mmCIF file of C-alpha atoms in Angstrom:
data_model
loop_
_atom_site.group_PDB
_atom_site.id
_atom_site.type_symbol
_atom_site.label_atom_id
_atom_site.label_comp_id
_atom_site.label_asym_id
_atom_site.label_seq_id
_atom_site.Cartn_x
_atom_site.Cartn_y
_atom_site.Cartn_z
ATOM 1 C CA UNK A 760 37.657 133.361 19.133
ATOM 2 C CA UNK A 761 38.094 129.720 17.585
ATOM 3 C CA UNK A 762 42.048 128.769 18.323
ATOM 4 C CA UNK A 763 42.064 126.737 15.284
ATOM 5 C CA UNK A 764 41.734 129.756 12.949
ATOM 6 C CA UNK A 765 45.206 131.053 11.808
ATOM 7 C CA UNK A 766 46.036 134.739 12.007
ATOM 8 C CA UNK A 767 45.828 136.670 8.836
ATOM 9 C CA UNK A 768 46.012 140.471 8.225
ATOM 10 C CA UNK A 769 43.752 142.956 9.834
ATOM 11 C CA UNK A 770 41.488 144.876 7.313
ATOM 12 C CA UNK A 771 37.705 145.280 8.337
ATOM 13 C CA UNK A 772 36.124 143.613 11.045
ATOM 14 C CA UNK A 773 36.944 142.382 14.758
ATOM 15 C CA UNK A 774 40.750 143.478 15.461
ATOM 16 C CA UNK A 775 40.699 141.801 19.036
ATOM 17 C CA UNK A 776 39.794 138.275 17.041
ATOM 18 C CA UNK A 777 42.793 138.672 14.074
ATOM 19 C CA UNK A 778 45.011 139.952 16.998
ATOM 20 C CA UNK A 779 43.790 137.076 18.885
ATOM 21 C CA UNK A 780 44.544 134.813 15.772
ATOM 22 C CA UNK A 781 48.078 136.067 15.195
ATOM 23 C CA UNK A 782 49.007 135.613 19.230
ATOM 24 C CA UNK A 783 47.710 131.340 18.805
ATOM 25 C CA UNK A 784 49.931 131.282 15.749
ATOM 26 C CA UNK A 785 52.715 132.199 17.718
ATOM 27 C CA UNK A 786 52.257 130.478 20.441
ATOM 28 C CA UNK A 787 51.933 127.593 18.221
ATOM 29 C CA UNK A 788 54.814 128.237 16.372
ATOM 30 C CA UNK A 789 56.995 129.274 19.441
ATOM 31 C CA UNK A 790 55.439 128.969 22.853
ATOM 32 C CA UNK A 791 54.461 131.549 25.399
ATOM 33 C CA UNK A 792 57.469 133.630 24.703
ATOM 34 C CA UNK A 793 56.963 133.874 21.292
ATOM 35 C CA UNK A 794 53.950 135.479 21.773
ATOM 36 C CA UNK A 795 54.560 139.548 21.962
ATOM 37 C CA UNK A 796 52.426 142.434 21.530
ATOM 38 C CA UNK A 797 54.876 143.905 19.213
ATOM 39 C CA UNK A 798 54.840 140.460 16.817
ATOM 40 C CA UNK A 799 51.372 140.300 16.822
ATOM 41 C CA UNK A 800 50.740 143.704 15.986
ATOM 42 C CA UNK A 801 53.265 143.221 12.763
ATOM 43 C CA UNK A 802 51.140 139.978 11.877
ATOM 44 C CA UNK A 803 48.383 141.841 11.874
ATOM 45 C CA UNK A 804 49.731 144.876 9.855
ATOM 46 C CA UNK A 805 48.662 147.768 12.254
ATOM 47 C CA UNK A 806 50.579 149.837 14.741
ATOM 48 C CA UNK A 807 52.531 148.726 17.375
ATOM 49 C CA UNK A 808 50.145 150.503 19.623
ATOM 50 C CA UNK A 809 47.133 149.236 18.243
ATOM 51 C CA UNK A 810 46.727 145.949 20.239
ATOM 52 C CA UNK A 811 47.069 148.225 23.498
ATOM 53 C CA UNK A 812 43.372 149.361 23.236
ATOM 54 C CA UNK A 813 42.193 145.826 23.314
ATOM 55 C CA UNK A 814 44.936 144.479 25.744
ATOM 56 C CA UNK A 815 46.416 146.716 28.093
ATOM 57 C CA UNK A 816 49.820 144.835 28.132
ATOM 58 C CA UNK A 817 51.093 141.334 27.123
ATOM 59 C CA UNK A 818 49.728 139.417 30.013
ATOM 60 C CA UNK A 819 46.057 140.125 28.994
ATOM 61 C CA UNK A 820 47.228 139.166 25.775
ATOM 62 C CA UNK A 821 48.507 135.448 26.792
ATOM 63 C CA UNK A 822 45.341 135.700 29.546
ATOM 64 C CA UNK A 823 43.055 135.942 26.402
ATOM 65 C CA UNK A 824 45.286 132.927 24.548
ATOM 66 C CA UNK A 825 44.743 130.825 27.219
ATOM 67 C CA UNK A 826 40.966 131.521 27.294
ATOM 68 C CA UNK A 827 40.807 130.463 23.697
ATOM 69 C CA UNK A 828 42.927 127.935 24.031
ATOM 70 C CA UNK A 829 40.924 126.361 26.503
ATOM 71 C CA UNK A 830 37.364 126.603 24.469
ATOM 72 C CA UNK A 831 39.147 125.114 21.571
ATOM 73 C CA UNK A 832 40.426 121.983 24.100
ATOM 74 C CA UNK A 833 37.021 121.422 25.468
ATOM 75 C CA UNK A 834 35.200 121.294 22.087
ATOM 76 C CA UNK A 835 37.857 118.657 21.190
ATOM 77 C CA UNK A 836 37.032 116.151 23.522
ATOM 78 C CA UNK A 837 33.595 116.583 23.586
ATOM 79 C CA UNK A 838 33.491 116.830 19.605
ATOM 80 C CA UNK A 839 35.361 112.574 20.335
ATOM 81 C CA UNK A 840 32.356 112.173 22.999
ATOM 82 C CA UNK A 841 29.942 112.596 20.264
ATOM 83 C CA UNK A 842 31.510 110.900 17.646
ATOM 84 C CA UNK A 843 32.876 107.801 19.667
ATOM 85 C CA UNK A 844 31.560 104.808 18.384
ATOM 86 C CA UNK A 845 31.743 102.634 21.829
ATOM 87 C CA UNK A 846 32.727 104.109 25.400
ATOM 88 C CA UNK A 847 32.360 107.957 25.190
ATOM 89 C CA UNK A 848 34.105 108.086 28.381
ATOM 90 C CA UNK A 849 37.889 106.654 26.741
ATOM 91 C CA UNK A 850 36.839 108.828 23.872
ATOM 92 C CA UNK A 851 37.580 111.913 26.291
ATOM 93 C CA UNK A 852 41.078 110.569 27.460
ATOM 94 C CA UNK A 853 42.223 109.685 23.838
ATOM 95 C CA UNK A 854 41.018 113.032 22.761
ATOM 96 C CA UNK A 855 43.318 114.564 25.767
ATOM 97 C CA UNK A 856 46.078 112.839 25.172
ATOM 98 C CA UNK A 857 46.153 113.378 21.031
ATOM 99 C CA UNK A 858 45.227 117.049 21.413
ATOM 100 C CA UNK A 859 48.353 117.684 23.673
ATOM 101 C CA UNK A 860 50.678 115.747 21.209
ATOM 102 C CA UNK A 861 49.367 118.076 18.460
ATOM 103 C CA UNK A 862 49.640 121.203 20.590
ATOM 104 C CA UNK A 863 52.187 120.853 23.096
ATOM 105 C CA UNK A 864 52.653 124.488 23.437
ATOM 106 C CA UNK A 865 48.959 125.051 23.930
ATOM 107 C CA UNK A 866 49.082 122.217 26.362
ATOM 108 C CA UNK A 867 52.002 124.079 28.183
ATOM 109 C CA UNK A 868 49.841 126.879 28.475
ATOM 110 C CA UNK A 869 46.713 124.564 29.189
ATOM 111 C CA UNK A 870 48.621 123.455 32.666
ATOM 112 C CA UNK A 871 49.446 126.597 34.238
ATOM 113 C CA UNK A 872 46.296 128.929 32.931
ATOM 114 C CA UNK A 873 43.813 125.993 33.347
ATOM 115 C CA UNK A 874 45.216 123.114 35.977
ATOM 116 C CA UNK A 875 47.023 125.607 38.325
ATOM 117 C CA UNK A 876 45.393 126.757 40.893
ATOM 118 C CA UNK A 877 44.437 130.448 40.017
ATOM 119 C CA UNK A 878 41.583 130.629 36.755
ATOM 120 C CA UNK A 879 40.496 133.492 35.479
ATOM 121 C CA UNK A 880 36.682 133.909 35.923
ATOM 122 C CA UNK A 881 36.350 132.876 31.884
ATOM 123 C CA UNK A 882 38.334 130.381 32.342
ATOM 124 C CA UNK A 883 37.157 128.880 35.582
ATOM 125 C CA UNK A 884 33.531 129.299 34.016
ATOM 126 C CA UNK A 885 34.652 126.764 31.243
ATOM 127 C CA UNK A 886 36.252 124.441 33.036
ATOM 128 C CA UNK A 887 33.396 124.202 35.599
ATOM 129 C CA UNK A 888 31.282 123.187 32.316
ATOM 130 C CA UNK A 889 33.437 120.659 31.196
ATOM 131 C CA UNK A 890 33.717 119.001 33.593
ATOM 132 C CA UNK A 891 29.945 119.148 34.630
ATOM 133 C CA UNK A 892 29.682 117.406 30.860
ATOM 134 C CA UNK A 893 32.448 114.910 31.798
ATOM 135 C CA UNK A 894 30.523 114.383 35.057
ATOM 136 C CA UNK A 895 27.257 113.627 32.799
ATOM 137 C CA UNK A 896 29.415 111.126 29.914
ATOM 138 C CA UNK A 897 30.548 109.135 33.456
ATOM 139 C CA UNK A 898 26.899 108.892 35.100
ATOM 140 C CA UNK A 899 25.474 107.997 31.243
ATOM 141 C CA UNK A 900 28.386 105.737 31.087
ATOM 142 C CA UNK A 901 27.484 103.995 34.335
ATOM 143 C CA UNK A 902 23.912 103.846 33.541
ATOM 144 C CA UNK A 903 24.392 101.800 30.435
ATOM 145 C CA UNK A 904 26.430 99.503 32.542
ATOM 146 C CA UNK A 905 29.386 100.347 30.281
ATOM 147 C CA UNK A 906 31.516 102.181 33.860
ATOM 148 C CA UNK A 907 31.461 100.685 37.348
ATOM 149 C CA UNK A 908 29.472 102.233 40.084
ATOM 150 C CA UNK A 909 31.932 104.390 41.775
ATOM 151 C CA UNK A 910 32.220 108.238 42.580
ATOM 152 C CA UNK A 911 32.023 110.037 38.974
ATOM 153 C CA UNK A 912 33.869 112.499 40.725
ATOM 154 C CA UNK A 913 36.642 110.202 41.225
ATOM 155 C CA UNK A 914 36.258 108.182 38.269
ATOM 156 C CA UNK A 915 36.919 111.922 35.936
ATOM 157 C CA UNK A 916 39.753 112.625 38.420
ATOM 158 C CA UNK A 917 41.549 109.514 37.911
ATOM 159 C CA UNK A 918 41.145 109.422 33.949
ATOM 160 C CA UNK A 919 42.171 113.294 34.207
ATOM 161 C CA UNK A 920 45.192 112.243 35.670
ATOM 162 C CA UNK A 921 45.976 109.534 33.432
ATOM 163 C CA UNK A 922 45.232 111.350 30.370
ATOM 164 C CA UNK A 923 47.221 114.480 32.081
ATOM 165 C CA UNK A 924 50.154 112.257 33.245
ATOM 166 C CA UNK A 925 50.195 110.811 29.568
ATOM 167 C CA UNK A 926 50.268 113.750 27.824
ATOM 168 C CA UNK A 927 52.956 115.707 29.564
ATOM 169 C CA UNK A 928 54.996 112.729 29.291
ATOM 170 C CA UNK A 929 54.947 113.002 25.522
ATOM 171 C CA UNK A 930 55.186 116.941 25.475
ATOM 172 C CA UNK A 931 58.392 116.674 28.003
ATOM 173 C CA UNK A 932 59.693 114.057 24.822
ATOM 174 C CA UNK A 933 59.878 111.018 27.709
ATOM 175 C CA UNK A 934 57.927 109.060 25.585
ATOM 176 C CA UNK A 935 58.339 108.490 21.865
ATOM 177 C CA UNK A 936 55.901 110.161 19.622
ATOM 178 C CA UNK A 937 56.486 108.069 16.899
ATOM 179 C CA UNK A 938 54.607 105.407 18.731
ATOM 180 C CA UNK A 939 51.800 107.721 20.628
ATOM 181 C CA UNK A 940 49.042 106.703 18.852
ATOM 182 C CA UNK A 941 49.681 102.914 19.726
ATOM 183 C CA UNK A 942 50.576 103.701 23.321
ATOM 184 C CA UNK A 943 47.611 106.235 24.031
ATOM 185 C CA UNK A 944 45.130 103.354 22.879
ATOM 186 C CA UNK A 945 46.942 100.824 24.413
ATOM 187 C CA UNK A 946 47.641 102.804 27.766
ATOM 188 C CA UNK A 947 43.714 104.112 28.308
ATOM 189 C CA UNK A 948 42.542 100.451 27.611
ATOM 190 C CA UNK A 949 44.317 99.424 30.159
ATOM 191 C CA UNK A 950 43.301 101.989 32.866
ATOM 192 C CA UNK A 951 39.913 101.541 31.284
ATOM 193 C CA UNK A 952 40.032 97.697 33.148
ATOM 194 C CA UNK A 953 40.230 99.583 36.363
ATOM 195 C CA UNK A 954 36.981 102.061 35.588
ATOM 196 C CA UNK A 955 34.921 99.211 33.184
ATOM 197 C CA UNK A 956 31.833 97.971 34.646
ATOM 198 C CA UNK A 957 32.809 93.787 35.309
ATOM 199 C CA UNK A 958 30.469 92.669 32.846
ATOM 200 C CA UNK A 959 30.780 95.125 30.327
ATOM 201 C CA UNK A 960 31.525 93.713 26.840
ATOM 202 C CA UNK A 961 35.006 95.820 26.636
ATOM 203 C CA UNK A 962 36.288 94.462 29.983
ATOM 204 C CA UNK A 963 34.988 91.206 28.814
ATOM 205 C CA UNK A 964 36.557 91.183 25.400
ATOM 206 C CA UNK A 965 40.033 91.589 27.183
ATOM 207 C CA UNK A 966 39.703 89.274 29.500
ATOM 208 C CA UNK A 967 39.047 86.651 26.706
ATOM 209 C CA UNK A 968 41.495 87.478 24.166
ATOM 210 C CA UNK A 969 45.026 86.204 24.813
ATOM 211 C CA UNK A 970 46.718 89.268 22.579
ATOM 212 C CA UNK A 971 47.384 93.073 23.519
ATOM 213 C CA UNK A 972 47.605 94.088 26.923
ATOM 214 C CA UNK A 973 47.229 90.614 28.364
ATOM 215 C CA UNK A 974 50.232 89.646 25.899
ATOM 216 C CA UNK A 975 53.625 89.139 27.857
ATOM 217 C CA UNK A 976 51.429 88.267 31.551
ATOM 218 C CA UNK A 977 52.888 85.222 33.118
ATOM 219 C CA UNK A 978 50.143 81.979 33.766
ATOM 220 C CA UNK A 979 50.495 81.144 37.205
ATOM 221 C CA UNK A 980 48.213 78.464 38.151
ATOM 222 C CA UNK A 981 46.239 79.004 41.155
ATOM 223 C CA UNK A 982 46.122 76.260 43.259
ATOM 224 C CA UNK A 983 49.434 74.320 42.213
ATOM 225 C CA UNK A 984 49.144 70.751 42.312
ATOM 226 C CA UNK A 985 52.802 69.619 42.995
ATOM 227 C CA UNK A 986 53.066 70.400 47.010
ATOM 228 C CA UNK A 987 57.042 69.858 46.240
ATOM 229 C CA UNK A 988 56.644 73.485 44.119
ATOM 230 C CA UNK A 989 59.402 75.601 46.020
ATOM 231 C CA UNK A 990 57.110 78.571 44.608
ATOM 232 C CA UNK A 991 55.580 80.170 47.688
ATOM 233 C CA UNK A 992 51.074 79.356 47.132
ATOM 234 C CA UNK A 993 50.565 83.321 48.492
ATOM 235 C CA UNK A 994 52.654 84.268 45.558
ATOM 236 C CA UNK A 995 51.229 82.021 43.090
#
């Protein structure tokens, strides 16, 4: 079931997919407690029972959510992999961090069904293929000399957390979303520094330009000339 198709009354066809449809609606609307067999059911325009032969009670329901959920997250970021037009791998973090600000409830229900610690076997089948093709954007990345030589286990785990960290930060309304999309760019180019290969024409590009990230940095000259300088040299 695609999580980006809206609910719509049952007539002929798959009732587990508009049931499915009307429960992501919901959740969207509401969150996880909006979402009740009985509501769906009503959405749908069949019985109150009806749902019941597909899902035995509400928590296969939000199980099932969650597994749809989940597809529809994946196919966004790697949807931004294949249409980023430089570094695939800040594609993915972007992609995490804008999909969460759209969805916050699905992202809600993203962190305990998908980054806790218990998956469902659907679910832990998915996430074991994302992030095999995260695994693959990070060695491609490296290969091209665009990403440093380091673990690509370690390099996804740190821009997971980044983008994770960043994206709960806007859902929990820390940060203002009036300014997201200028602080996702400007927060995953920075952390980007850190992963960047040290030749690689991004990392190079911000070394060289005064503006952005580097605005605001203090000059401190290296090796000060004036040995009067109170300034400590180890600080310098």
């Amino acid at each position: 079931m695609n999580a980006r198709a809206t609910g719509r009354p049952y007539h002929h066809g798959s009732l587990p997919e508009t049931l499915l449809g009307h429960a992501v609606e919901l959740l969207d609307e509401g969150g996880i407690e909006a979402v009740t067999v009985r509501e769906v059911a009503r959405r749908a325009g069949v019985s109150p029972s009806a749902p019941f032969r597909h899902y035995p009670d509400r928590a296969a329901l939000i199980t099932a959510v969650g597994e749809a959920v989940a597809v529809d997250f994946a196919t966004a970021q790697l949807t931004a992999v294949d249409s980023a037009e430089e570094i695939p791998f800040r594609a993915l973090g972007t992609a995490f961090a804008h999909y969460a600000l759209a969805h916050p409830h699905r992202f809600t229900l993203l962190r305990r069904a998908v980054f806790g610690a218990d998956r469902t076997p659907a679910l832990q089948e998915g996430h074991d293929a994302l992030v095999g093709a995260i695994t693959d954007v990070i060695i491609a990345g490296q290969e091209r000399g665009e990403l440093r030589r380091a673990d690509p286990d370690v390099v996804r785990i740190a821009g997971q957390a980044l983008a994770y960290g960043l994206s709960q930060m806007f859902v929990d309304n820390y940060l203002d979303a009036s300014r997201a999309d200028e602080l996702i760019e400007q927060v995953v180019d920075l952390f980007g520094l850190g992963v960047l290969a040290s030749d690689s024409e991004r990392r190079q590009a911000h070394e060289d330009c005064p503006c952005g990230l580097e605005a605001g940095a203090s000059e401190v000259p290296e090796n000060p000339e004036d040995p009067e300088d109170p300034q400590d040299p180890e600080v310098s």
